[in-house]
PDB file of C-alpha atoms in Angstrom:
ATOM      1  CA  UNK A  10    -177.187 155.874  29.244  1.00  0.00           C
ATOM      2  CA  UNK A  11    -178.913 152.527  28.916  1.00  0.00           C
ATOM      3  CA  UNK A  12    -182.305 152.726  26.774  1.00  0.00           C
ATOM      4  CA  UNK A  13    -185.154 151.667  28.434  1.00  0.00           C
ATOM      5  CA  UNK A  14    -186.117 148.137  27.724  1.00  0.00           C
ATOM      6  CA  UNK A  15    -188.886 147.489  24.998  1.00  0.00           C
ATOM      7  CA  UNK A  16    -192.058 147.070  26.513  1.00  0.00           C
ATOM      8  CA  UNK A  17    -193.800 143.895  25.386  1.00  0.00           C
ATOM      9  CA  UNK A  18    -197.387 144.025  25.055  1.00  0.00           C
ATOM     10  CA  UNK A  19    -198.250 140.461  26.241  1.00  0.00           C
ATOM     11  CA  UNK A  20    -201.508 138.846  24.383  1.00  0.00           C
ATOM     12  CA  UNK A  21    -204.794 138.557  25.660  1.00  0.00           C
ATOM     13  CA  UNK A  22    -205.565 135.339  26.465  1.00  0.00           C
ATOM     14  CA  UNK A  23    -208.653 134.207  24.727  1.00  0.00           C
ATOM     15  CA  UNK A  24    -209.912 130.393  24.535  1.00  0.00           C
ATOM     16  CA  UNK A  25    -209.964 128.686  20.542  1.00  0.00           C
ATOM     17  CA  UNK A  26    -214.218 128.954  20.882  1.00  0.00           C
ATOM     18  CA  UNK A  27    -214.099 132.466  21.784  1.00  0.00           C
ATOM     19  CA  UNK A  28    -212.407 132.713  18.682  1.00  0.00           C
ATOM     20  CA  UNK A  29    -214.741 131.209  16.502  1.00  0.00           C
ATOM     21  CA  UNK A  30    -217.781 132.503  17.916  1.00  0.00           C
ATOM     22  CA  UNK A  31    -216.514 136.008  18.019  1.00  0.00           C
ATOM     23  CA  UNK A  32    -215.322 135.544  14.019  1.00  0.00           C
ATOM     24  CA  UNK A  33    -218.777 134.581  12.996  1.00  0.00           C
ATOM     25  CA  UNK A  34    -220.496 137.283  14.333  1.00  0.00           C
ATOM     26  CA  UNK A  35    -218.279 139.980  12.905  1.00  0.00           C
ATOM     27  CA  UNK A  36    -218.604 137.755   9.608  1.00  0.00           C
ATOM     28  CA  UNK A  37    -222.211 137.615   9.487  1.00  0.00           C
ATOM     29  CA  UNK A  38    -222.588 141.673  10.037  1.00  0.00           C
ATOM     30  CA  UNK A  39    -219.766 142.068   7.601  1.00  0.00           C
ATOM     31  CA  UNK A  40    -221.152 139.784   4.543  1.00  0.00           C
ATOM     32  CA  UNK A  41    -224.881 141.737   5.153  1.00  0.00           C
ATOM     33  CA  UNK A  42    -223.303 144.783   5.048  1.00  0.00           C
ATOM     34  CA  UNK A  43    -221.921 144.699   1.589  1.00  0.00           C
ATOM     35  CA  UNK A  44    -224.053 141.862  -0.349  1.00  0.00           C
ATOM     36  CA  UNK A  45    -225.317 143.526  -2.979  1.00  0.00           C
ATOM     37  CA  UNK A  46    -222.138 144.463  -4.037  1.00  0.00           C
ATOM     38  CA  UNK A  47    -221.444 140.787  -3.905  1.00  0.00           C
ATOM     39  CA  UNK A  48    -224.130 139.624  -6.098  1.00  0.00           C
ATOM     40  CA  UNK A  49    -223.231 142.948  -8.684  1.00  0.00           C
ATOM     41  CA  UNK A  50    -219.723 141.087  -8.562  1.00  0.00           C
ATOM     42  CA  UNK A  51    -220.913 137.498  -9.647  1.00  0.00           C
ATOM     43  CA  UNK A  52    -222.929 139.276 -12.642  1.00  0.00           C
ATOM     44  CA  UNK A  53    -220.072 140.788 -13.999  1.00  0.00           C
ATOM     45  CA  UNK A  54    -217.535 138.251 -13.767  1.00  0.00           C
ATOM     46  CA  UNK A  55    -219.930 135.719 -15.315  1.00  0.00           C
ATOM     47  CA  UNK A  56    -220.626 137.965 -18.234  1.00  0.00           C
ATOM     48  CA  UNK A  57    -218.412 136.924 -21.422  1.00  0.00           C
ATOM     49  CA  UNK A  58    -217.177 139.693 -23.357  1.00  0.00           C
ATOM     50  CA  UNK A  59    -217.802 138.424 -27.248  1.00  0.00           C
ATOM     51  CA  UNK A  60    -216.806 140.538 -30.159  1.00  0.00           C
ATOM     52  CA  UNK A  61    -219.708 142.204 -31.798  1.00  0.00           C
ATOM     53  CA  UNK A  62    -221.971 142.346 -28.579  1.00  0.00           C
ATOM     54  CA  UNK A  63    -223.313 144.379 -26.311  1.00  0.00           C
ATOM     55  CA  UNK A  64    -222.451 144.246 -22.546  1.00  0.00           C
ATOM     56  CA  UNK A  65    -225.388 143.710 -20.616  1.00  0.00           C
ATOM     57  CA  UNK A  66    -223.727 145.205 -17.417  1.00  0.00           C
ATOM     58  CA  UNK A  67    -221.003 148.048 -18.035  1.00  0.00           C
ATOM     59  CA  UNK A  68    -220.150 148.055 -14.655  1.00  0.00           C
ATOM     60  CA  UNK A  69    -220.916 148.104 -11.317  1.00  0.00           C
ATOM     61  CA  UNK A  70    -222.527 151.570 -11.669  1.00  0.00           C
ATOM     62  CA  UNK A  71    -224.761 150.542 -14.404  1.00  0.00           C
ATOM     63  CA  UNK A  72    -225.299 146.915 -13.374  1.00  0.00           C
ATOM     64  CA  UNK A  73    -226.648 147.915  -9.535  1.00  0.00           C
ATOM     65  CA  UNK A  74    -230.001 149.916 -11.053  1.00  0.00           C
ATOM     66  CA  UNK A  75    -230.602 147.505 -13.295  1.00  0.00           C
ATOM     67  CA  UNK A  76    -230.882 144.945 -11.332  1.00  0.00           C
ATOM     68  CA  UNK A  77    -232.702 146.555  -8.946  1.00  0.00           C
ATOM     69  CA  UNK A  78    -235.321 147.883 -11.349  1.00  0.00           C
ATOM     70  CA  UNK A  79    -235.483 144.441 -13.033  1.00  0.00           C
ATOM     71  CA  UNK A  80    -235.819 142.518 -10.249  1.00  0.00           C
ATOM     72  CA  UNK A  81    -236.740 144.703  -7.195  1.00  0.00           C
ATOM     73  CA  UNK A  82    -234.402 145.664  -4.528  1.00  0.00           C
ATOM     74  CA  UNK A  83    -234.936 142.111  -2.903  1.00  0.00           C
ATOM     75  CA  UNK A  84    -233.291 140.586  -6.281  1.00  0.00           C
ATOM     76  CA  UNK A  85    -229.824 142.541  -4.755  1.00  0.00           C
ATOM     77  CA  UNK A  86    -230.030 139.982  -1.855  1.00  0.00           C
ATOM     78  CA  UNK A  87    -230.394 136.754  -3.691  1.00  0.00           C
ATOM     79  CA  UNK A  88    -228.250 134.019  -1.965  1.00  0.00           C
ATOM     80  CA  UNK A  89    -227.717 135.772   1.277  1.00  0.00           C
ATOM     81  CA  UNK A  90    -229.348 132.543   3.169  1.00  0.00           C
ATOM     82  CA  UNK A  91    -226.404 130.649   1.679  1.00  0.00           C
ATOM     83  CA  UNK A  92    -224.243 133.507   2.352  1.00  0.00           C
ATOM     84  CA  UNK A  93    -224.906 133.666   6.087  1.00  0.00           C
ATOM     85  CA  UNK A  94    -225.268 129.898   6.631  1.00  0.00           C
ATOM     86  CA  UNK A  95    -221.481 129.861   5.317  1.00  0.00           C
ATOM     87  CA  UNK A  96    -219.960 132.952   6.386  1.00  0.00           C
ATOM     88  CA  UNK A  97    -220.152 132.625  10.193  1.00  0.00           C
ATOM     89  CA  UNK A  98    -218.447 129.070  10.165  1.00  0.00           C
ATOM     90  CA  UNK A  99    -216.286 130.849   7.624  1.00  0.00           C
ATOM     91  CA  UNK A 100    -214.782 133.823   9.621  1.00  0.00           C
ATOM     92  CA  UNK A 101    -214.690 131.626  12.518  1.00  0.00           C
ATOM     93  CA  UNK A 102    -212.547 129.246  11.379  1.00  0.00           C
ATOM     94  CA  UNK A 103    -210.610 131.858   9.681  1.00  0.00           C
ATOM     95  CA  UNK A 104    -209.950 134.328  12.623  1.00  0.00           C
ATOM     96  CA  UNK A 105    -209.733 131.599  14.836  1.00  0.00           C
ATOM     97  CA  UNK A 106    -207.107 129.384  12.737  1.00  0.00           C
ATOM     98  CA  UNK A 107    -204.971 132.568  12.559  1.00  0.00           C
ATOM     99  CA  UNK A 108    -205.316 133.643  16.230  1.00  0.00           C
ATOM    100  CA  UNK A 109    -204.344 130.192  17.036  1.00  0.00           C
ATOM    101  CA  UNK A 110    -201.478 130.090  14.806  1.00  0.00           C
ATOM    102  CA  UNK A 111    -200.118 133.157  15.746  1.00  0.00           C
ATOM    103  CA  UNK A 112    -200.247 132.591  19.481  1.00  0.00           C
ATOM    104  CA  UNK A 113    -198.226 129.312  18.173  1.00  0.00           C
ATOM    105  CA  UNK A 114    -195.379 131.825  16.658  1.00  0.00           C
ATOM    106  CA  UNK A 115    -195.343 133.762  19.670  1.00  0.00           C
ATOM    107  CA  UNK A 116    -194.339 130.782  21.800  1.00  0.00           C
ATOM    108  CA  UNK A 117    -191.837 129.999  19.226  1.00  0.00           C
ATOM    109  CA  UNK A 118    -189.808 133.159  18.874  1.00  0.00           C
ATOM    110  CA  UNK A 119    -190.136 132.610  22.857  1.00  0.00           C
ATOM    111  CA  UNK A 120    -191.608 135.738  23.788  1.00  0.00           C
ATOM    112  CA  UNK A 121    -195.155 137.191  24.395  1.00  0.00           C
ATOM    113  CA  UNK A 122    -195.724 139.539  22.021  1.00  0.00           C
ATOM    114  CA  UNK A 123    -199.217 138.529  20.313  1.00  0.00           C
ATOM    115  CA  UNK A 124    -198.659 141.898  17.473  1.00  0.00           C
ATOM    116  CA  UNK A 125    -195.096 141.489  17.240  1.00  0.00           C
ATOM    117  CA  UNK A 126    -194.511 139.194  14.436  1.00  0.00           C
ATOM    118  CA  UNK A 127    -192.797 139.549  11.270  1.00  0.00           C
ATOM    119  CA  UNK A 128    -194.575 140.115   7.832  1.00  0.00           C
ATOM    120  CA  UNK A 129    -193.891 136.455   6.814  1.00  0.00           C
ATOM    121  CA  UNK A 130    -194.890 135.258  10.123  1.00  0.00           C
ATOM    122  CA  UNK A 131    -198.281 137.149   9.940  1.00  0.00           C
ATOM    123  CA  UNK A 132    -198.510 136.223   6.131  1.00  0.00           C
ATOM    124  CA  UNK A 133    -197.923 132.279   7.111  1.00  0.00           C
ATOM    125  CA  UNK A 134    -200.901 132.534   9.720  1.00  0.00           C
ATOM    126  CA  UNK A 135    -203.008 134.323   7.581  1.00  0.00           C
ATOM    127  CA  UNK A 136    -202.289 131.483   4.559  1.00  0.00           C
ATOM    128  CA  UNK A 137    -203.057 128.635   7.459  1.00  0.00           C
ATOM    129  CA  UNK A 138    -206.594 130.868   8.103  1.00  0.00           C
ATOM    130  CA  UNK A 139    -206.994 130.818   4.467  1.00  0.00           C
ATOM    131  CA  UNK A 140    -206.370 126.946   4.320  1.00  0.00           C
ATOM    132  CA  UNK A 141    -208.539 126.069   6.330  1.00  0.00           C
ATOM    133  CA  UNK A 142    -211.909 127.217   5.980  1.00  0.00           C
ATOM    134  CA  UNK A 143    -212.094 126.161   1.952  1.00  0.00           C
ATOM    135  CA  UNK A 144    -214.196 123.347   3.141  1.00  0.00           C
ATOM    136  CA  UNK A 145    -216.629 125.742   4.214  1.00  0.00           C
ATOM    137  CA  UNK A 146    -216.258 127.943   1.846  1.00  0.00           C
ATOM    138  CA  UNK A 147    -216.269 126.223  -1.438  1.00  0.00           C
ATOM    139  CA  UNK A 148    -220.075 124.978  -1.041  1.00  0.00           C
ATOM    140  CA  UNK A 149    -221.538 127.525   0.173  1.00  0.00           C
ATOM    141  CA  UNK A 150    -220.034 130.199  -2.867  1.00  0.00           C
ATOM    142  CA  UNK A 151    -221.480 127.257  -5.300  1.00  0.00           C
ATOM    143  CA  UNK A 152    -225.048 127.335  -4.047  1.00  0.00           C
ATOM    144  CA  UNK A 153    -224.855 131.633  -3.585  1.00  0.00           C
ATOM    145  CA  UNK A 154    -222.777 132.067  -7.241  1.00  0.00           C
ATOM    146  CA  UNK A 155    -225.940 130.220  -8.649  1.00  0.00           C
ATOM    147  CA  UNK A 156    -228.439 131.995  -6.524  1.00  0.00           C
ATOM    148  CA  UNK A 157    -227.296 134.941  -7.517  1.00  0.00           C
ATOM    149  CA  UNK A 158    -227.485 134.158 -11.391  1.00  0.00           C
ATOM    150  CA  UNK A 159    -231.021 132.992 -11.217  1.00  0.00           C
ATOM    151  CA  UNK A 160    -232.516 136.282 -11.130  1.00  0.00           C
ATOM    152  CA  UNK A 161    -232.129 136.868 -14.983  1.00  0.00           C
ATOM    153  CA  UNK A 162    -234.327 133.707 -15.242  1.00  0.00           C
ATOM    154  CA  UNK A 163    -237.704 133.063 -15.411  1.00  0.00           C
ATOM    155  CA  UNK A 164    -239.271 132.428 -12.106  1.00  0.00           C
ATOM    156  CA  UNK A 165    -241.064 129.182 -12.865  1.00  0.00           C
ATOM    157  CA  UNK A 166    -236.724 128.420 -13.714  1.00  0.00           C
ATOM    158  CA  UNK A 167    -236.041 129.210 -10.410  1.00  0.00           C
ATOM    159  CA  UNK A 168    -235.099 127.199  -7.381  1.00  0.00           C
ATOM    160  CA  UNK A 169    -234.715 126.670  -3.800  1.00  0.00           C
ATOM    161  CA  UNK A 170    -231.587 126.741  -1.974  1.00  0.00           C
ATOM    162  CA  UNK A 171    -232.463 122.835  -0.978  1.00  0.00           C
ATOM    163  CA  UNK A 172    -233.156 122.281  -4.581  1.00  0.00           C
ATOM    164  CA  UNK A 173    -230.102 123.995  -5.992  1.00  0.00           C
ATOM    165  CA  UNK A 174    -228.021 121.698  -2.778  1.00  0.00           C
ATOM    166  CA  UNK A 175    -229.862 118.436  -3.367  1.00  0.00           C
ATOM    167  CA  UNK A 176    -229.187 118.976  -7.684  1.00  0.00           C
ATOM    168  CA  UNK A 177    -225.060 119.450  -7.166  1.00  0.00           C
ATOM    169  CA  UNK A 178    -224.117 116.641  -4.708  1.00  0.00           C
ATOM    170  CA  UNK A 179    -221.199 116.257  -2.992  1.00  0.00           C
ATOM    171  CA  UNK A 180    -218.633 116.728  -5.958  1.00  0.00           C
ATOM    172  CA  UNK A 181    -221.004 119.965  -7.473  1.00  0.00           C
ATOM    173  CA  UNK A 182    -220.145 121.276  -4.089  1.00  0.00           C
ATOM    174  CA  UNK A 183    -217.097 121.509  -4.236  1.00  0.00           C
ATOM    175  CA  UNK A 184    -216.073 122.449  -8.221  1.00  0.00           C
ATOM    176  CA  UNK A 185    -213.962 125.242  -8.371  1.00  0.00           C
ATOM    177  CA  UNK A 186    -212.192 124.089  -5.153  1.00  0.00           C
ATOM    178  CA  UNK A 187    -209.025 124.051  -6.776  1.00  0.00           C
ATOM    179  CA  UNK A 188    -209.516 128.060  -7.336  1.00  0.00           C
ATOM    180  CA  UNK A 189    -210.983 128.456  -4.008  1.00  0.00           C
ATOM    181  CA  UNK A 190    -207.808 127.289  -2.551  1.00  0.00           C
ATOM    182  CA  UNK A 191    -205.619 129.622  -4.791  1.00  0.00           C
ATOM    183  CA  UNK A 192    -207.767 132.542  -4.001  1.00  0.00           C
ATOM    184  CA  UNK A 193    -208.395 132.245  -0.375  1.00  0.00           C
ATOM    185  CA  UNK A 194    -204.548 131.145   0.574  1.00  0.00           C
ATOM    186  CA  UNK A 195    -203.462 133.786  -1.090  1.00  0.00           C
ATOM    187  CA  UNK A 196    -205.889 136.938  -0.309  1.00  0.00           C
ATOM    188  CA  UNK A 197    -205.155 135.676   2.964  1.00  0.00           C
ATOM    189  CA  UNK A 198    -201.201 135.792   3.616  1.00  0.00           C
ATOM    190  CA  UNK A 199    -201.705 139.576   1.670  1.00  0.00           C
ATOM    191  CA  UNK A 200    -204.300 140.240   4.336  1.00  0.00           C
ATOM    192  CA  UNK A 201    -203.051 139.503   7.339  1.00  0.00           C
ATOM    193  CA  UNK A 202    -199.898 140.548   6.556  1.00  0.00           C
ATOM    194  CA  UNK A 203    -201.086 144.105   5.675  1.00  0.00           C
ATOM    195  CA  UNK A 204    -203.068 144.097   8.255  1.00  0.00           C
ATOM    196  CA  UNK A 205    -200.930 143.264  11.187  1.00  0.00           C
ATOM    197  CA  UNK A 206    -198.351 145.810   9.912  1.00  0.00           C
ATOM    198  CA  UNK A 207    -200.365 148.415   8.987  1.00  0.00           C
ATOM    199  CA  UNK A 208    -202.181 148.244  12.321  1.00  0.00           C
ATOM    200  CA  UNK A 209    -198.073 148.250  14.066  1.00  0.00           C
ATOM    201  CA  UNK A 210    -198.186 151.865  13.325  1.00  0.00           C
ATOM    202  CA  UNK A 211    -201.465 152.761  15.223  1.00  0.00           C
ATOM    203  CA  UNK A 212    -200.616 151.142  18.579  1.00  0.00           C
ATOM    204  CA  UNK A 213    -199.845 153.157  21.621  1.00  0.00           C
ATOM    205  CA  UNK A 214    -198.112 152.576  24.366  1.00  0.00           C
ATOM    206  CA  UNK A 215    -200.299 149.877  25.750  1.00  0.00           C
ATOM    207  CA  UNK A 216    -200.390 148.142  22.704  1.00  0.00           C
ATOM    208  CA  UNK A 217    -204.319 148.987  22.171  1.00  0.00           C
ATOM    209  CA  UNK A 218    -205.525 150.700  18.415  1.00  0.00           C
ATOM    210  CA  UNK A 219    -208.501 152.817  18.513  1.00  0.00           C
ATOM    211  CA  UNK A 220    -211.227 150.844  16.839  1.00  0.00           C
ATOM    212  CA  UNK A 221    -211.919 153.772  14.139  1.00  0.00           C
ATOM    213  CA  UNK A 222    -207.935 153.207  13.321  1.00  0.00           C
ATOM    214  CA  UNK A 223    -209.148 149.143  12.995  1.00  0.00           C
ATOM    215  CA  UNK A 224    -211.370 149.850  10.592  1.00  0.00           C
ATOM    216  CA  UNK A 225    -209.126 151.737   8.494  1.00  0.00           C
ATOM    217  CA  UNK A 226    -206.582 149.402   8.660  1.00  0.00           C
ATOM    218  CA  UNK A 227    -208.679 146.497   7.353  1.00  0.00           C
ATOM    219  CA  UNK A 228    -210.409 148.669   4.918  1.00  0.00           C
ATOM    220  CA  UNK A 229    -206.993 149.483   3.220  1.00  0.00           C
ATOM    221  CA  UNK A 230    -205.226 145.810   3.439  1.00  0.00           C
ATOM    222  CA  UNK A 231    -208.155 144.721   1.619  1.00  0.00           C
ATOM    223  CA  UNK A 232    -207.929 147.030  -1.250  1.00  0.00           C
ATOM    224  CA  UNK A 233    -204.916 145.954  -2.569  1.00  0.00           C
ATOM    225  CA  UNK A 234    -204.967 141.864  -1.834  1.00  0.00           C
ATOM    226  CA  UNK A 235    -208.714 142.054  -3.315  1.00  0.00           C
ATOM    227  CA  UNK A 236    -207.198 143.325  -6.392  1.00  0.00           C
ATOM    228  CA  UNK A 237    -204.186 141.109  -6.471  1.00  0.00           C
ATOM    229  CA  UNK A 238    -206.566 138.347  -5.689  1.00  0.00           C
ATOM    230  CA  UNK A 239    -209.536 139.077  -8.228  1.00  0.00           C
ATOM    231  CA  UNK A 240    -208.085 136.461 -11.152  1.00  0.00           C
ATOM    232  CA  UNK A 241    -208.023 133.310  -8.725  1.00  0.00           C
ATOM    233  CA  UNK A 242    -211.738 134.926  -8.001  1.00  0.00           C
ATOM    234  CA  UNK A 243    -212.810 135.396 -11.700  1.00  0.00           C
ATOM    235  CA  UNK A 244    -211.462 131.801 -12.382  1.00  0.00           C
ATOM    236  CA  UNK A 245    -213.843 130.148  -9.240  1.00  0.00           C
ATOM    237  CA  UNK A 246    -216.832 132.083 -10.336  1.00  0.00           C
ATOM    238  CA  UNK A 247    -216.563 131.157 -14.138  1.00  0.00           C
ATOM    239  CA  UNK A 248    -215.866 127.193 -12.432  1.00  0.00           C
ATOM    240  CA  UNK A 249    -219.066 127.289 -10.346  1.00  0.00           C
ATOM    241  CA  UNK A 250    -221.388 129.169 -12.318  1.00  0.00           C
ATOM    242  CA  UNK A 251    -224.538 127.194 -13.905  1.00  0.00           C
ATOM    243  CA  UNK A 252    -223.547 124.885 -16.841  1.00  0.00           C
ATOM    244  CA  UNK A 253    -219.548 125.882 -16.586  1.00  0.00           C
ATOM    245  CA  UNK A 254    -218.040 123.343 -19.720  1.00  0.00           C
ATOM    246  CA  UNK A 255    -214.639 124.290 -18.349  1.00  0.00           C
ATOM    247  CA  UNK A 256    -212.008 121.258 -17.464  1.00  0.00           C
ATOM    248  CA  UNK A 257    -210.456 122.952 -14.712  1.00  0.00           C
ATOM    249  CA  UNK A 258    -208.938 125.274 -13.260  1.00  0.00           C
ATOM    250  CA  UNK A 259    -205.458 125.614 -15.499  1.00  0.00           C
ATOM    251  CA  UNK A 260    -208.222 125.524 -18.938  1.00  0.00           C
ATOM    252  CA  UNK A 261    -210.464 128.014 -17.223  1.00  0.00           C
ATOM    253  CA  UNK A 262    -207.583 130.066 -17.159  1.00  0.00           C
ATOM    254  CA  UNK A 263    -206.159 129.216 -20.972  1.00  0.00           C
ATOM    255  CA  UNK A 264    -209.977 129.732 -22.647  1.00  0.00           C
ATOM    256  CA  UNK A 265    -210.476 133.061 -20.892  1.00  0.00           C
ATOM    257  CA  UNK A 266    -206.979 134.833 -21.939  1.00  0.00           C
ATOM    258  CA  UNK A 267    -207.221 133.258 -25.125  1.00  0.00           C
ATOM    259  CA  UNK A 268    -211.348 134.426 -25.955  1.00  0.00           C
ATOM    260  CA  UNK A 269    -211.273 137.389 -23.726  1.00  0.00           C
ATOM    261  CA  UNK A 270    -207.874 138.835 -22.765  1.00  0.00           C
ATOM    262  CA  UNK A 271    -206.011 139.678 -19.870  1.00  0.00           C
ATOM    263  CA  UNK A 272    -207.991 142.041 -18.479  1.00  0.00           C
ATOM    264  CA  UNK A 273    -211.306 139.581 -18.361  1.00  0.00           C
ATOM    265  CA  UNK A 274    -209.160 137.784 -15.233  1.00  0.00           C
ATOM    266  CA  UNK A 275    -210.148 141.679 -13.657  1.00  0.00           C
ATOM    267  CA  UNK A 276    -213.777 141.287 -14.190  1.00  0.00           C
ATOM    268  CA  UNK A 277    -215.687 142.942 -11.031  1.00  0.00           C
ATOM    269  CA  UNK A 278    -212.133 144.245  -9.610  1.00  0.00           C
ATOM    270  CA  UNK A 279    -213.614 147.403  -8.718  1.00  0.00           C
ATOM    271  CA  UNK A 280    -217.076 145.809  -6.726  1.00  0.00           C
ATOM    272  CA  UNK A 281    -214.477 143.180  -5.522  1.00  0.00           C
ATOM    273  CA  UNK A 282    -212.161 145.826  -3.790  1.00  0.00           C
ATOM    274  CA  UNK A 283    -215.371 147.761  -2.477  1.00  0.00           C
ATOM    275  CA  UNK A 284    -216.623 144.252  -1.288  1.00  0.00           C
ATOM    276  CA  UNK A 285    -213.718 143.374   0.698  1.00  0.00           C
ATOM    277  CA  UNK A 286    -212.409 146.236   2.045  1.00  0.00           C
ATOM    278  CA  UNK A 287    -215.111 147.237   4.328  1.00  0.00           C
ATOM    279  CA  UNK A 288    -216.214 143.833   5.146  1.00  0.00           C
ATOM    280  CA  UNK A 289    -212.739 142.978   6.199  1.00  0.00           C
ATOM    281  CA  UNK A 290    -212.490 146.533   7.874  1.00  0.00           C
ATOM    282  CA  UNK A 291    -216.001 145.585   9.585  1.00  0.00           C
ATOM    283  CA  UNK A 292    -215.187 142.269  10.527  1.00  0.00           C
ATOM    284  CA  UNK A 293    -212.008 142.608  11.810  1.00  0.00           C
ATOM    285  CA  UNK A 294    -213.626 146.129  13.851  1.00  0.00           C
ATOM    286  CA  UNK A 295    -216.226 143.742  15.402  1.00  0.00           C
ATOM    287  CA  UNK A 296    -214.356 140.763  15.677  1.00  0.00           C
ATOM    288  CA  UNK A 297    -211.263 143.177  17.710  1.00  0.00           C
ATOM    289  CA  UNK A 298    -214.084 145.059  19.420  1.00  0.00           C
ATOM    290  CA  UNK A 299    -215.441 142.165  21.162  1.00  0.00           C
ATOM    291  CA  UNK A 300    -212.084 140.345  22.438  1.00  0.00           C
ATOM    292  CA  UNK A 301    -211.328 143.976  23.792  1.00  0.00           C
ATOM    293  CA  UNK A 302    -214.667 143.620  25.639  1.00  0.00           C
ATOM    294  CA  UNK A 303    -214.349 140.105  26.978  1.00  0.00           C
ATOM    295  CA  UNK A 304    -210.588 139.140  26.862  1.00  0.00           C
ATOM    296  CA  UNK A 305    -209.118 139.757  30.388  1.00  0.00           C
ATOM    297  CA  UNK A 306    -206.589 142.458  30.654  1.00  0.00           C
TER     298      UNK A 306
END
């Protein structure tokens, strides 16, 4: 008896702006979502553990009341302007880069299914995504990273986002790029690679995934690339933060392992993973949820 042939689920033709404007929407509900994990993150990976000292966070736990007692619950949002300004052109370019280069793979393996891609073939689009939007990205983590550290200063200390622009230029911009790139190319082939696989095992006959199942399945490919990618994020942080003597990224590296220790390359792993996890699993939920609403079937 001949099987029955495999049933391709074609893709769902969607335009490249479609794309982007869907990604920065799901990006800007995803980033608010989780920020003040974000800014617990920056604290701790900034703090320098020095023999003899006391910690001023312990972790994320002790750092979250603190800071909101300190500096009111407002203080847990500081940067999100920059955030938001960044992260829609952000996931845009990133969702839309890697719908654009996997619709590319599917005409290569000459056939038309969008989901059907290998790991490295998902991982490869994911690493383009991740490419591409560090020219976004790298500014707008600069200006946030030191938004984020002002609240420990005095307020008359304090500035503006235009202020904190206008005093880096065009090269403060873009320090830590170098670790940007690392970071973001790699989180992203993990990612997508997960993702795409993970979410394999969820579709039915159709090809559709519940979006509940969606969220899941971003929520746990981000758990484990956050963590893998937390040193290339320790390094960019250290980099961009306020009055950083560091030479680059390769010394960053060599002065931490050698003052700290391994495990200060883990700093903010755990707010990192509970970061990324859901705002992947909500972005990617939003972002699918609204080509299933306005891609044709």
């Amino acid at each position: 008896m001949v099987p029955p042939p495999k049933k391709v689920i074609e893709e769902k033709r969607v335009n490249l702006f479609e794309s982007f404007v869907f990604g920065g929407i799901a990006g800007c509900i995803g980033a608010t979502t989780v920020y003040p994990l974000d800014l617990v993150k920056t604290r701790l990976q900034t703090q320098r553990t020095v023999a003899g000292q006391v910690r001023e966070y312990k972790g994320i736990l002790d750092a979250l009341p603190k800071i909101a007692a300190r500096e009111g619950v407002r203080g847990l949002y500081k940067g999100l302007p920059a955030q938001l300004i960044g992260i829609a052109p952000e996931k845009a370019t990133k969702l839309g880069v890697n719908d654009a280069v996997r619709r590319l793979l599917v005409t290569y393996n000459g056939d038309r299914d969008y989901y059907g891609l290998s790991i490295l073939q998902s991982g490869l689009a994911g690493a383009c995504a991740g490419f591409s939007h560090v020219v976004i990205t790298n500014p707008y983590e600069c200006v946030k990273i030191q938004m984020q550290l002002q609240g420990k200063l005095e307020p008359h200390l304090r500035k503006t986002m235009i202020e904190i622009v206008k005093g880096l230029g065009i090269k403060g911009l873009y320090q830590g790029a170098s670790a940007c790139f690392l970071r973001d190319i790699g989180f992203s082939f993990m990612y997508f690679a997960a993702y795409y696989k993970i979410r394999a095992g969820f579709r039915d006959e159709n090809g559709n995934v519940p979006l509940g199942k969606q969220i899941y399945t971003g929520t746990m490919a981000g758990t484990v690339s956050s963590a893998l990618a937390t040193p290339a994020d320790v390094l960019k942080t250290r980099l961009q933060a306020p009055g950083s003597t560091y030479k680059g990224l390769v010394d960053c590296a060599q002065q931490i392992l050698r003052s700290e220790g391994p495990a200060a390359l883990f700093k903010g792993v755990v707010p990192r993973m509970m970061i990324i996890s859901p705002l992947f699993g909500i972005t990617l939920f939003v972002y699918e949820g609204l080509m299933s609403i306005f891609r044709p079937k």
